[in-house]
Amino acid sequence: MNLSFENRAALVTGAGSGIGLATAKAFAESGAAAVLADWNEKLVRAATDELVAQGHKALAVVCDVSDDAQVEAMVKKTVATFGKLDAAFNNAGVQNVLAETADTTREDYDRVMGINLRGVWSCMKFELQQMRKQGSGTIVNCSSLGGLVGGAERGIYHAAKHGVLWFTKSAAL
């Protein structure tokens, strides 16, 4: 399949590595102006520099998706740079510290939920505000098989990813 994203602006969180980086590259290679967002400044800048060196339009944004102000600034920077936001892939996520539920900590719970679930909410909130102004846009939220099944020592992660699935369904309605 050969999809063209010419004259489109696409934002990808968690774009410093893995699935996020692969998605940002695919957007850029399909003609989109790609916005790569990640909390890891070194990784996101290196990935963006590589895309720009290959002749693609790309912008690096350092963003911790658990911080609403940073997410709002990320969306505003996207629009200020490329004039719009056509697509967003909310992919940023972390794994919990492996532990039985009785042995987990509030800090780990708050960290995982803050990035994996509240981060998706925050991204969607500001992306949708922009897309509503434009009258168009598409959002894809990355969950995990962990959103469909349970697993020993992964309760926090699975709960967050389950939440992403059902939050996405509700927002779509």
PDB file of C-alpha atoms in Angstrom, residues 1-10 23 26-34 57 84 86-88 138:
ATOM      1  CA  MET A   1       0.000   0.000   0.000  1.00  0.00           C
ATOM      2  CA  ASN A   2       1.315   3.440  -0.862  1.00  0.00           C
ATOM      3  CA  LEU A   3      -0.336   6.169   1.195  1.00  0.00           C
ATOM      4  CA  SER A   4       0.483   9.799   0.633  1.00  0.00           C
ATOM      5  CA  PHE A   5       0.536  12.254   3.497  1.00  0.00           C
ATOM      6  CA  GLU A   6       1.715  15.171   1.348  1.00  0.00           C
ATOM      7  CA  ASN A   7       0.721  18.524   2.834  1.00  0.00           C
ATOM      8  CA  ARG A   8      -0.195  16.904   6.129  1.00  0.00           C
ATOM      9  CA  ALA A   9       1.234  17.418   9.611  1.00  0.00           C
ATOM     10  CA  ALA A  10       1.532  14.350  11.823  1.00  0.00           C
ATOM     11  CA  THR A  23       5.710   5.540  12.800  1.00  0.00           C
ATOM     12  CA  ALA A  26       6.709   6.211   7.950  1.00  0.00           C
ATOM     13  CA  PHE A  27       4.809   9.511   8.108  1.00  0.00           C
ATOM     14  CA  ALA A  28       7.866  11.455   6.921  1.00  0.00           C
ATOM     15  CA  GLU A  29       8.622   8.986   4.127  1.00  0.00           C
ATOM     16  CA  SER A  30       4.986   9.301   3.005  1.00  0.00           C
ATOM     17  CA  GLY A  31       5.328  13.070   2.680  1.00  0.00           C
ATOM     18  CA  ALA A  32       4.046  14.353   6.011  1.00  0.00           C
ATOM     19  CA  ALA A  33       5.686  17.026   8.089  1.00  0.00           C
ATOM     20  CA  ALA A  34       6.516  14.803  11.057  1.00  0.00           C
ATOM     21  CA  LYS A  57      10.183  17.888   7.033  1.00  0.00           C
ATOM     22  CA  LYS A  84      -2.238  22.526  11.363  1.00  0.00           C
ATOM     23  CA  ASP A  86      -3.832  16.430  10.605  1.00  0.00           C
ATOM     24  CA  ALA A  87      -2.838  13.245  12.408  1.00  0.00           C
ATOM     25  CA  ALA A  88      -1.669  12.225  15.851  1.00  0.00           C
ATOM     26  CA  THR A 138      -7.326  11.756  12.893  1.00  0.00           C
TER      27      THR A 138
END
